[in-house]
PDB file of C-alpha atoms in Angstrom:
ATOM      1  CA  MET A  22      31.991  -1.925   7.090  1.00 79.00           C
ATOM      2  CA  ASP A  23      34.327   1.094   7.412  1.00 84.00           C
ATOM      3  CA  MET A  24      32.916   4.604   7.002  1.00 87.00           C
ATOM      4  CA  LYS A  25      34.773   5.187   3.836  1.00 88.00           C
ATOM      5  CA  LYS A  26      33.423   2.502   1.868  1.00 90.00           C
ATOM      6  CA  ARG A  27      29.685   2.727   3.269  1.00 92.00           C
ATOM      7  CA  ILE A  28      29.808   6.386   1.885  1.00 93.00           C
ATOM      8  CA  HIS A  29      30.966   5.387  -1.519  1.00 90.00           C
ATOM      9  CA  LEU A  30      28.129   2.888  -1.348  1.00 91.00           C
ATOM     10  CA  GLU A  31      25.705   5.237  -0.257  1.00 91.00           C
ATOM     11  CA  LEU A  32      26.498   7.722  -3.101  1.00 91.00           C
ATOM     12  CA  ARG A  33      25.218   4.879  -6.043  1.00 87.00           C
ATOM     13  CA  ASN A  34      27.077   6.683  -8.648  1.00 88.00           C
ATOM     14  CA  ARG A  35      25.792  10.085  -7.431  1.00 93.00           C
ATOM     15  CA  THR A  36      28.201  12.978  -6.847  1.00 95.00           C
ATOM     16  CA  PRO A  37      28.752  14.298  -3.049  1.00 95.00           C
ATOM     17  CA  SER A  38      26.953  17.709  -4.338  1.00 94.00           C
ATOM     18  CA  ASP A  39      23.522  15.642  -5.020  1.00 95.00           C
ATOM     19  CA  VAL A  40      23.035  13.673  -1.623  1.00 96.00           C
ATOM     20  CA  LYS A  41      20.781  15.239   0.658  1.00 96.00           C
ATOM     21  CA  GLU A  42      20.789  12.475   3.094  1.00 96.00           C
ATOM     22  CA  LEU A  43      23.438  10.246   4.457  1.00 96.00           C
ATOM     23  CA  VAL A  44      22.910   6.925   6.677  1.00 96.00           C
ATOM     24  CA  LEU A  45      26.039   5.528   7.955  1.00 95.00           C
ATOM     25  CA  ASP A  46      24.867   3.910  11.343  1.00 95.00           C
ATOM     26  CA  ASN A  47      27.189   1.076  12.917  1.00 94.00           C
ATOM     27  CA  CYS A  48      29.937   1.560  10.774  1.00 91.00           C
ATOM     28  CA  ARG A  49      33.161   1.650  11.819  1.00 85.00           C
ATOM     29  CA  SER A  50      35.115   5.084  12.146  1.00 82.00           C
ATOM     30  CA  ASN A  51      38.829   5.396  12.317  1.00 79.00           C
ATOM     31  CA  GLU A  52      40.117   7.056  15.393  1.00 71.00           C
ATOM     32  CA  GLY A  53      36.688   8.844  15.656  1.00 74.00           C
ATOM     33  CA  LYS A  54      36.883  10.444  12.314  1.00 80.00           C
ATOM     34  CA  ILE A  55      34.252  10.340   9.685  1.00 84.00           C
ATOM     35  CA  GLU A  56      36.432   9.145   6.759  1.00 85.00           C
ATOM     36  CA  GLY A  57      34.885  10.277   3.440  1.00 89.00           C
ATOM     37  CA  LEU A  58      32.837  12.770   4.506  1.00 93.00           C
ATOM     38  CA  THR A  59      34.124  16.120   3.119  1.00 93.00           C
ATOM     39  CA  ASP A  60      32.664  19.608   2.485  1.00 93.00           C
ATOM     40  CA  GLU A  61      31.908  18.511  -1.097  1.00 95.00           C
ATOM     41  CA  PHE A  62      28.536  17.189   0.732  1.00 96.00           C
ATOM     42  CA  GLU A  63      27.199  20.902   0.294  1.00 95.00           C
ATOM     43  CA  GLU A  64      23.691  19.902  -0.094  1.00 97.00           C
ATOM     44  CA  LEU A  65      23.436  17.381   2.971  1.00 97.00           C
ATOM     45  CA  GLU A  66      20.235  17.968   5.035  1.00 98.00           C
ATOM     46  CA  PHE A  67      20.388  14.855   7.185  1.00 98.00           C
ATOM     47  CA  LEU A  68      23.254  13.067   8.543  1.00 97.00           C
ATOM     48  CA  SER A  69      22.952   9.909  10.496  1.00 97.00           C
ATOM     49  CA  THR A  70      26.162   8.412  12.537  1.00 96.00           C
ATOM     50  CA  ILE A  71      24.742   6.441  15.094  1.00 96.00           C
ATOM     51  CA  ASN A  72      26.972   4.108  16.902  1.00 95.00           C
ATOM     52  CA  VAL A  73      29.900   4.590  14.973  1.00 94.00           C
ATOM     53  CA  GLY A  74      32.630   5.026  17.756  1.00 92.00           C
ATOM     54  CA  LEU A  75      32.876   8.895  17.637  1.00 93.00           C
ATOM     55  CA  THR A  76      34.716  10.632  20.338  1.00 92.00           C
ATOM     56  CA  THR A  77      34.169  14.173  18.870  1.00 92.00           C
ATOM     57  CA  VAL A  78      32.656  16.269  16.356  1.00 93.00           C
ATOM     58  CA  ALA A  79      35.593  18.357  15.675  1.00 92.00           C
ATOM     59  CA  HIS A  80      36.004  16.381  12.247  1.00 90.00           C
ATOM     60  CA  LEU A  81      32.800  17.161  10.680  1.00 93.00           C
ATOM     61  CA  PRO A  82      33.085  18.898   7.456  1.00 94.00           C
ATOM     62  CA  LYS A  83      31.660  22.281   6.875  1.00 95.00           C
ATOM     63  CA  LEU A  84      28.044  21.358   6.130  1.00 97.00           C
ATOM     64  CA  ASN A  85      25.988  24.884   5.835  1.00 96.00           C
ATOM     65  CA  LYS A  86      22.834  22.875   4.836  1.00 97.00           C
ATOM     66  CA  LEU A  87      22.468  20.542   7.470  1.00 98.00           C
ATOM     67  CA  LYS A  88      19.699  20.412   9.350  1.00 98.00           C
ATOM     68  CA  LYS A  89      19.231  17.168  11.147  1.00 98.00           C
ATOM     69  CA  LEU A  90      22.390  15.552  12.987  1.00 98.00           C
ATOM     70  CA  GLU A  91      21.922  12.032  14.569  1.00 98.00           C
ATOM     71  CA  LEU A  92      25.093  11.237  17.065  1.00 97.00           C
ATOM     72  CA  SER A  93      23.442   8.625  19.792  1.00 97.00           C
ATOM     73  CA  ASP A  94      25.403   6.185  21.291  1.00 97.00           C
ATOM     74  CA  ASN A  95      28.982   7.100  20.715  1.00 95.00           C
ATOM     75  CA  ARG A  96      31.437   8.368  22.992  1.00 94.00           C
ATOM     76  CA  ILE A  97      31.242  12.406  22.514  1.00 96.00           C
ATOM     77  CA  SER A  98      31.981  14.010  26.021  1.00 95.00           C
ATOM     78  CA  GLY A  99      32.842  17.570  24.774  1.00 94.00           C
ATOM     79  CA  GLY A 100      33.920  19.874  21.989  1.00 94.00           C
ATOM     80  CA  LEU A 101      30.321  20.979  20.732  1.00 97.00           C
ATOM     81  CA  GLU A 102      31.455  24.340  20.173  1.00 96.00           C
ATOM     82  CA  VAL A 103      32.345  23.373  16.394  1.00 96.00           C
ATOM     83  CA  LEU A 104      28.912  22.884  15.545  1.00 97.00           C
ATOM     84  CA  ALA A 105      27.835  26.498  15.424  1.00 96.00           C
ATOM     85  CA  GLU A 106      30.692  26.994  12.778  1.00 95.00           C
ATOM     86  CA  LYS A 107      30.358  23.794  10.778  1.00 95.00           C
ATOM     87  CA  CYS A 108      26.508  23.102  10.901  1.00 96.00           C
ATOM     88  CA  PRO A 109      25.049  26.628  11.735  1.00 96.00           C
ATOM     89  CA  ASN A 110      21.437  25.729  10.382  1.00 97.00           C
ATOM     90  CA  LEU A 111      20.952  22.791  12.367  1.00 97.00           C
ATOM     91  CA  THR A 112      17.481  22.558  13.729  1.00 98.00           C
ATOM     92  CA  HIS A 113      17.446  18.971  15.680  1.00 98.00           C
ATOM     93  CA  LEU A 114      20.350  17.351  17.402  1.00 98.00           C
ATOM     94  CA  ASN A 115      20.063  13.900  18.840  1.00 98.00           C
ATOM     95  CA  LEU A 116      23.169  13.390  21.520  1.00 98.00           C
ATOM     96  CA  SER A 117      21.414  10.532  23.460  1.00 97.00           C
ATOM     97  CA  GLY A 118      23.672   7.822  24.873  1.00 97.00           C
ATOM     98  CA  ASN A 119      26.810   9.749  25.164  1.00 97.00           C
ATOM     99  CA  LYS A 120      29.183  10.906  27.926  1.00 96.00           C
ATOM    100  CA  ILE A 121      27.658  14.379  28.488  1.00 97.00           C
ATOM    101  CA  LYS A 122      27.895  14.890  32.097  1.00 96.00           C
ATOM    102  CA  ASP A 123      27.033  18.527  32.907  1.00 95.00           C
ATOM    103  CA  LEU A 124      25.425  21.310  31.631  1.00 96.00           C
ATOM    104  CA  SER A 125      28.746  23.379  30.724  1.00 96.00           C
ATOM    105  CA  THR A 126      28.958  20.794  27.766  1.00 96.00           C
ATOM    106  CA  ILE A 127      26.164  21.595  26.063  1.00 97.00           C
ATOM    107  CA  GLU A 128      26.085  25.422  26.704  1.00 96.00           C
ATOM    108  CA  PRO A 129      28.055  26.116  23.553  1.00 97.00           C
ATOM    109  CA  LEU A 130      24.780  24.818  21.665  1.00 97.00           C
ATOM    110  CA  LYS A 131      23.094  28.268  22.727  1.00 96.00           C
ATOM    111  CA  GLU A 132      25.066  29.532  19.236  1.00 96.00           C
ATOM    112  CA  LEU A 133      22.973  27.565  17.486  1.00 97.00           C
ATOM    113  CA  LYS A 134      19.953  29.788  16.652  1.00 96.00           C
ATOM    114  CA  THR A 135      17.836  27.473  14.605  1.00 97.00           C
ATOM    115  CA  LEU A 136      18.010  24.578  17.089  1.00 98.00           C
ATOM    116  CA  LYS A 137      14.506  23.638  17.790  1.00 97.00           C
ATOM    117  CA  SER A 138      14.997  19.983  19.129  1.00 97.00           C
ATOM    118  CA  LEU A 139      17.646  18.551  21.455  1.00 98.00           C
ATOM    119  CA  ASP A 140      17.753  14.897  23.013  1.00 98.00           C
ATOM    120  CA  LEU A 141      19.906  13.857  25.551  1.00 97.00           C
ATOM    121  CA  PHE A 142      18.528  10.448  26.532  1.00 95.00           C
ATOM    122  CA  ASN A 143      20.670   7.998  28.375  1.00 96.00           C
ATOM    123  CA  CYS A 144      23.147  10.865  29.469  1.00 97.00           C
ATOM    124  CA  GLU A 145      24.429  11.589  32.875  1.00 96.00           C
ATOM    125  CA  VAL A 146      23.248  15.091  32.622  1.00 97.00           C
ATOM    126  CA  THR A 147      19.645  14.012  32.562  1.00 96.00           C
ATOM    127  CA  ASN A 148      20.316  12.623  36.370  1.00 96.00           C
ATOM    128  CA  LEU A 149      20.973  16.802  37.638  1.00 95.00           C
ATOM    129  CA  ASN A 150      18.461  18.381  39.823  1.00 95.00           C
ATOM    130  CA  GLU A 151      15.858  20.707  37.558  1.00 94.00           C
ATOM    131  CA  TYR A 152      17.885  19.440  34.518  1.00 96.00           C
ATOM    132  CA  LYS A 153      14.884  20.060  32.392  1.00 96.00           C
ATOM    133  CA  ASP A 154      14.488  23.724  33.581  1.00 96.00           C
ATOM    134  CA  ASN A 155      17.757  24.534  33.560  1.00 96.00           C
ATOM    135  CA  VAL A 156      18.125  23.565  29.808  1.00 97.00           C
ATOM    136  CA  PHE A 157      15.290  25.315  28.372  1.00 97.00           C
ATOM    137  CA  LYS A 158      16.838  28.571  30.419  1.00 96.00           C
ATOM    138  CA  LEU A 159      20.411  27.720  29.128  1.00 97.00           C
ATOM    139  CA  LEU A 160      19.025  27.311  25.424  1.00 97.00           C
ATOM    140  CA  PRO A 161      15.899  29.443  24.869  1.00 96.00           C
ATOM    141  CA  GLN A 162      15.672  28.781  21.260  1.00 97.00           C
ATOM    142  CA  LEU A 163      15.016  25.139  22.202  1.00 97.00           C
ATOM    143  CA  THR A 164      10.937  23.902  21.674  1.00 97.00           C
ATOM    144  CA  TYR A 165      11.532  20.475  22.646  1.00 97.00           C
ATOM    145  CA  LEU A 166      14.269  18.850  25.083  1.00 97.00           C
ATOM    146  CA  ASP A 167      14.026  14.684  24.971  1.00 96.00           C
ATOM    147  CA  GLY A 168      10.601  14.968  22.962  1.00 95.00           C
ATOM    148  CA  TYR A 169       8.718  17.286  25.219  1.00 96.00           C
ATOM    149  CA  ASP A 170       8.230  20.964  25.337  1.00 95.00           C
ATOM    150  CA  LYS A 171       8.441  23.241  28.523  1.00 93.00           C
ATOM    151  CA  ASP A 172       4.638  22.279  29.686  1.00 93.00           C
ATOM    152  CA  ASP A 173       5.466  18.529  29.269  1.00 93.00           C
ATOM    153  CA  LYS A 174       3.243  18.229  26.028  1.00 93.00           C
ATOM    154  CA  GLU A 175       4.869  15.525  23.521  1.00 93.00           C
ATOM    155  CA  ALA A 176       6.315  16.679  20.511  1.00 88.00           C
ATOM    156  CA  PRO A 177       3.678  15.386  17.507  1.00 83.00           C
ATOM    157  CA  ASP A 178       6.199  13.444  15.614  1.00 70.00           C
ATOM    158  CA  SER A 179       8.970  15.767  16.418  1.00 46.00           C
ATOM    159  CA  ASP A 180      11.508  13.740  14.390  1.00 46.00           C
ATOM    160  CA  ALA A 181       9.538  13.898  11.068  1.00 41.00           C
ATOM    161  CA  GLU A 182       8.560  17.623  11.544  1.00 44.00           C
ATOM    162  CA  VAL A 183      11.503  18.907  12.278  1.00 41.00           C
ATOM    163  CA  TYR A 184      13.320  17.163   9.558  1.00 41.00           C
ATOM    164  CA  ALA A 185      10.639  18.225   7.164  1.00 42.00           C
ATOM    165  CA  GLU A 186      11.006  21.950   8.143  1.00 45.00           C
ATOM    166  CA  GLY A 187      14.462  21.762   7.053  1.00 44.00           C
ATOM    167  CA  LEU A 188      13.444  20.324   3.303  1.00 44.00           C
ATOM    168  CA  ASP A 189      13.528  22.552   0.352  1.00 46.00           C
ATOM    169  CA  ASP A 190       9.678  23.862  -0.198  1.00 44.00           C
ATOM    170  CA  ASP A 191      10.789  23.244  -4.001  1.00 45.00           C
ATOM    171  CA  ASP A 192      11.244  19.666  -3.555  1.00 49.00           C
ATOM    172  CA  ASP A 193       8.037  18.985  -1.486  1.00 49.00           C
ATOM    173  CA  ASP A 194       6.025  20.857  -4.294  1.00 46.00           C
ATOM    174  CA  GLU A 195       7.417  18.714  -6.926  1.00 48.00           C
ATOM    175  CA  ASP A 196       6.325  15.481  -4.914  1.00 50.00           C
ATOM    176  CA  ASP A 197       2.946  16.602  -3.882  1.00 47.00           C
ATOM    177  CA  GLU A 198       2.125  18.610  -6.717  1.00 44.00           C
ATOM    178  CA  GLU A 199      -1.061  17.631  -8.833  1.00 44.00           C
ATOM    179  CA  GLU A 200      -2.232  18.626 -12.274  1.00 44.00           C
ATOM    180  CA  TYR A 201      -4.781  21.167 -12.245  1.00 40.00           C
ATOM    181  CA  ASP A 202      -6.781  22.143 -15.455  1.00 45.00           C
ATOM    182  CA  GLU A 203      -7.156  26.113 -15.392  1.00 45.00           C
ATOM    183  CA  ASP A 204      -9.545  26.260 -17.993  1.00 46.00           C
ATOM    184  CA  ALA A 205     -11.934  23.882 -16.633  1.00 44.00           C
ATOM    185  CA  ALA A 206     -14.867  25.913 -14.603  1.00 44.00           C
ATOM    186  CA  PRO A 207     -15.659  25.018 -11.093  1.00 45.00           C
ATOM    187  CA  GLY A 208     -18.281  22.441 -10.839  1.00 49.00           C
ATOM    188  CA  ASP A 209     -17.293  20.694 -14.374  1.00 50.00           C
ATOM    189  CA  GLU A 210     -15.780  17.843 -12.695  1.00 48.00           C
ATOM    190  CA  GLU A 211     -18.867  17.394 -10.584  1.00 49.00           C
ATOM    191  CA  GLU A 212     -21.274  17.819 -13.537  1.00 52.00           C
ATOM    192  CA  GLU A 213     -18.851  15.382 -15.603  1.00 55.00           C
ATOM    193  CA  GLU A 214     -19.119  13.004 -12.555  1.00 54.00           C
ATOM    194  CA  GLY A 215     -22.631  13.157 -12.469  1.00 56.00           C
ATOM    195  CA  GLU A 216     -23.373  12.319 -16.260  1.00 60.00           C
ATOM    196  CA  GLU A 217     -21.376   9.545 -15.532  1.00 61.00           C
ATOM    197  CA  ASP A 218     -23.022   8.283 -12.884  1.00 59.00           C
ATOM    198  CA  GLU A 219     -26.486   8.515 -14.989  1.00 64.00           C
ATOM    199  CA  GLU A 220     -25.009   6.383 -17.972  1.00 64.00           C
ATOM    200  CA  GLU A 221     -23.707   3.561 -15.630  1.00 64.00           C
ATOM    201  CA  ASN A 222     -27.200   3.770 -13.949  1.00 62.00           C
ATOM    202  CA  GLU A 223     -28.749   3.570 -17.432  1.00 62.00           C
ATOM    203  CA  GLU A 224     -26.565   0.810 -18.561  1.00 64.00           C
ATOM    204  CA  GLU A 225     -27.687  -1.253 -15.249  1.00 60.00           C
ATOM    205  CA  GLU A 226     -31.291  -0.740 -15.982  1.00 58.00           C
ATOM    206  CA  GLU A 227     -30.770  -1.778 -19.782  1.00 58.00           C
ATOM    207  CA  ASP A 228     -29.087  -4.772 -18.478  1.00 58.00           C
ATOM    208  CA  ASP A 229     -31.782  -5.746 -16.209  1.00 56.00           C
ATOM    209  CA  LEU A 230     -34.225  -5.321 -18.788  1.00 50.00           C
ATOM    210  CA  SER A 231     -32.070  -7.587 -21.195  1.00 55.00           C
ATOM    211  CA  GLY A 232     -32.057 -10.273 -18.417  1.00 56.00           C
ATOM    212  CA  GLU A 233     -35.850  -9.966 -17.664  1.00 56.00           C
ATOM    213  CA  GLU A 234     -36.315 -10.456 -21.672  1.00 56.00           C
ATOM    214  CA  GLU A 235     -33.973 -13.533 -21.731  1.00 58.00           C
ATOM    215  CA  GLU A 236     -35.990 -15.213 -18.709  1.00 58.00           C
ATOM    216  CA  GLU A 237     -39.198 -14.949 -20.514  1.00 60.00           C
ATOM    217  CA  GLU A 238     -37.701 -16.367 -23.582  1.00 61.00           C
ATOM    218  CA  ASP A 239     -36.580 -18.932 -22.040  1.00 60.00           C
ATOM    219  CA  LEU A 240     -40.022 -19.691 -20.048  1.00 57.00           C
ATOM    220  CA  ASN A 241     -41.673 -19.286 -23.586  1.00 59.00           C
ATOM    221  CA  ASP A 242     -39.185 -21.912 -24.975  1.00 61.00           C
ATOM    222  CA  ARG A 243     -39.528 -24.287 -22.436  1.00 63.00           C
ATOM    223  CA  GLU A 244     -43.417 -24.254 -22.685  1.00 58.00           C
ATOM    224  CA  VAL A 245     -43.121 -24.828 -26.396  1.00 50.00           C
ATOM    225  CA  ASP A 246     -41.116 -27.982 -25.639  1.00 60.00           C
ATOM    226  CA  ASP A 247     -43.598 -29.210 -23.356  1.00 61.00           C
ATOM    227  CA  GLU A 248     -46.440 -29.038 -25.728  1.00 62.00           C
ATOM    228  CA  ASP A 249     -44.244 -30.677 -28.148  1.00 59.00           C
ATOM    229  CA  ASP A 250     -43.460 -33.369 -25.966  1.00 61.00           C
ATOM    230  CA  GLU A 251     -47.334 -34.143 -24.963  1.00 63.00           C
ATOM    231  CA  GLU A 252     -48.273 -34.235 -28.506  1.00 60.00           C
ATOM    232  CA  GLU A 253     -45.389 -36.888 -29.576  1.00 60.00           C
ATOM    233  CA  GLU A 254     -46.585 -39.138 -26.397  1.00 61.00           C
ATOM    234  CA  LYS A 255     -50.287 -38.978 -27.714  1.00 58.00           C
ATOM    235  CA  GLY A 256     -49.138 -39.894 -31.361  1.00 54.00           C
ATOM    236  CA  CYS A 257     -47.043 -42.834 -29.731  1.00 52.00           C
ATOM    237  CA  GLN A 258     -50.164 -43.960 -27.659  1.00 57.00           C
ATOM    238  CA  THR A 259     -52.384 -43.857 -30.989  1.00 53.00           C
ATOM    239  CA  LEU A 260     -49.689 -45.650 -32.821  1.00 55.00           C
ATOM    240  CA  ASN A 261     -49.452 -48.365 -30.179  1.00 61.00           C
ATOM    241  CA  CYS A 262     -53.276 -49.026 -30.178  1.00 57.00           C
ATOM    242  CA  THR A 263     -53.278 -49.127 -33.863  1.00 62.00           C
ATOM    243  CA  MET A 264     -50.718 -51.640 -33.960  1.00 69.00           C
ATOM    244  CA  MET A 265     -52.478 -54.038 -31.434  1.00 68.00           C
ATOM    245  CA  LEU A 266     -55.641 -54.029 -33.152  1.00 65.00           C
ATOM    246  CA  ASN A 267     -53.937 -55.083 -36.564  1.00 67.00           C
ATOM    247  CA  MET A 268     -52.096 -57.720 -34.435  1.00 69.00           C
ATOM    248  CA  TYR A 269     -55.400 -59.104 -32.819  1.00 58.00           C
ATOM    249  CA  ALA A 270     -57.200 -59.050 -36.741  1.00 63.00           C
ATOM    250  CA  ALA A 271     -54.154 -60.808 -38.060  1.00 62.00           C
ATOM    251  CA  LEU A 272     -54.285 -63.433 -35.442  1.00 63.00           C
ATOM    252  CA  SER A 273     -58.428 -63.725 -35.576  1.00 59.00           C
ATOM    253  CA  THR A 274     -58.058 -64.408 -39.157  1.00 59.00           C
ATOM    254  CA  ARG A 275     -54.946 -66.977 -38.878  1.00 62.00           C
ATOM    255  CA  ARG A 276     -57.451 -68.953 -36.294  1.00 57.00           C
ATOM    256  CA  SER A 277     -60.454 -68.822 -38.825  1.00 58.00           C
ATOM    257  CA  GLU A 278     -58.249 -70.294 -41.703  1.00 62.00           C
ATOM    258  CA  THR A 279     -57.215 -73.030 -39.257  1.00 61.00           C
ATOM    259  CA  PHE A 280     -60.375 -74.178 -38.130  1.00 57.00           C
ATOM    260  CA  LEU A 281     -61.783 -74.264 -41.501  1.00 65.00           C
ATOM    261  CA  GLU A 282     -58.713 -76.598 -42.837  1.00 68.00           C
ATOM    262  CA  PHE A 283     -59.591 -78.751 -39.807  1.00 62.00           C
ATOM    263  CA  GLU A 284     -63.118 -78.712 -40.318  1.00 62.00           C
ATOM    264  CA  LYS A 285     -62.545 -80.105 -43.919  1.00 68.00           C
ATOM    265  CA  ILE A 286     -60.015 -82.851 -42.932  1.00 69.00           C
ATOM    266  CA  PHE A 287     -62.557 -84.166 -40.147  1.00 62.00           C
ATOM    267  CA  VAL A 288     -65.607 -84.371 -42.663  1.00 60.00           C
ATOM    268  CA  ARG A 289     -63.105 -86.499 -45.043  1.00 66.00           C
ATOM    269  CA  ILE A 290     -62.744 -89.004 -42.538  1.00 67.00           C
ATOM    270  CA  THR A 291     -65.906 -89.185 -41.090  1.00 66.00           C
ATOM    271  CA  PHE A 292     -67.742 -89.379 -44.445  1.00 61.00           C
ATOM    272  CA  PRO A 293     -65.406 -91.316 -46.807  1.00 57.00           C
TER     273      PRO A 293
END
């Protein structure tokens, strides 16, 4: 994607003056120019042009509010003196992976009075004897070089911190601000929380008691059901005994009547 089209997409229907961050990494620049980037981006604070084929920064527009500039993995070999004029308030500059061979190339950066962090990884200049000490002497305003200070202490997330320092305080306040009740006296919130905890505990106790009462009711119901079953079983047994007795009596009566009939027939035959 070419640079101009990428910038158009990054705008997302905003005006250039509304943009504070612009990332154009891996785009194609035309003859080392950042096409589409103009001084209309007056509020721009962060610009990233990594691996876009830049050979010079001479075509940068004037960006007075720019704090962080990413130029790594390009083909820049000089011409850094224009940065003091075009980006006078830079605090972080990344020139890693460019064609910077000697200290004289970075000497113009001493005019950037607010510059705190400089990265020159994978540049030939880092192979010079006493490279680190010489750079700190050449640029006394620096706090970090290649992510470390003069005492070899690593910067604590230097990229994020340096960029954060360049952001407007008002924006941070708007993002992080929480509502505060000025009329509430100190300790009111704790008392309210305590009351809420007590109410929750009371509700839990009530739930426990209601649960115990339900268990007792279930036990009582089961006992009543057992008694009813026992009575029903006894009634069935009594009924069965009565029925058997009645059946036996009926059979006995039937046998007696049969015997009497047989006796009468026998007498008739025997004594005609």
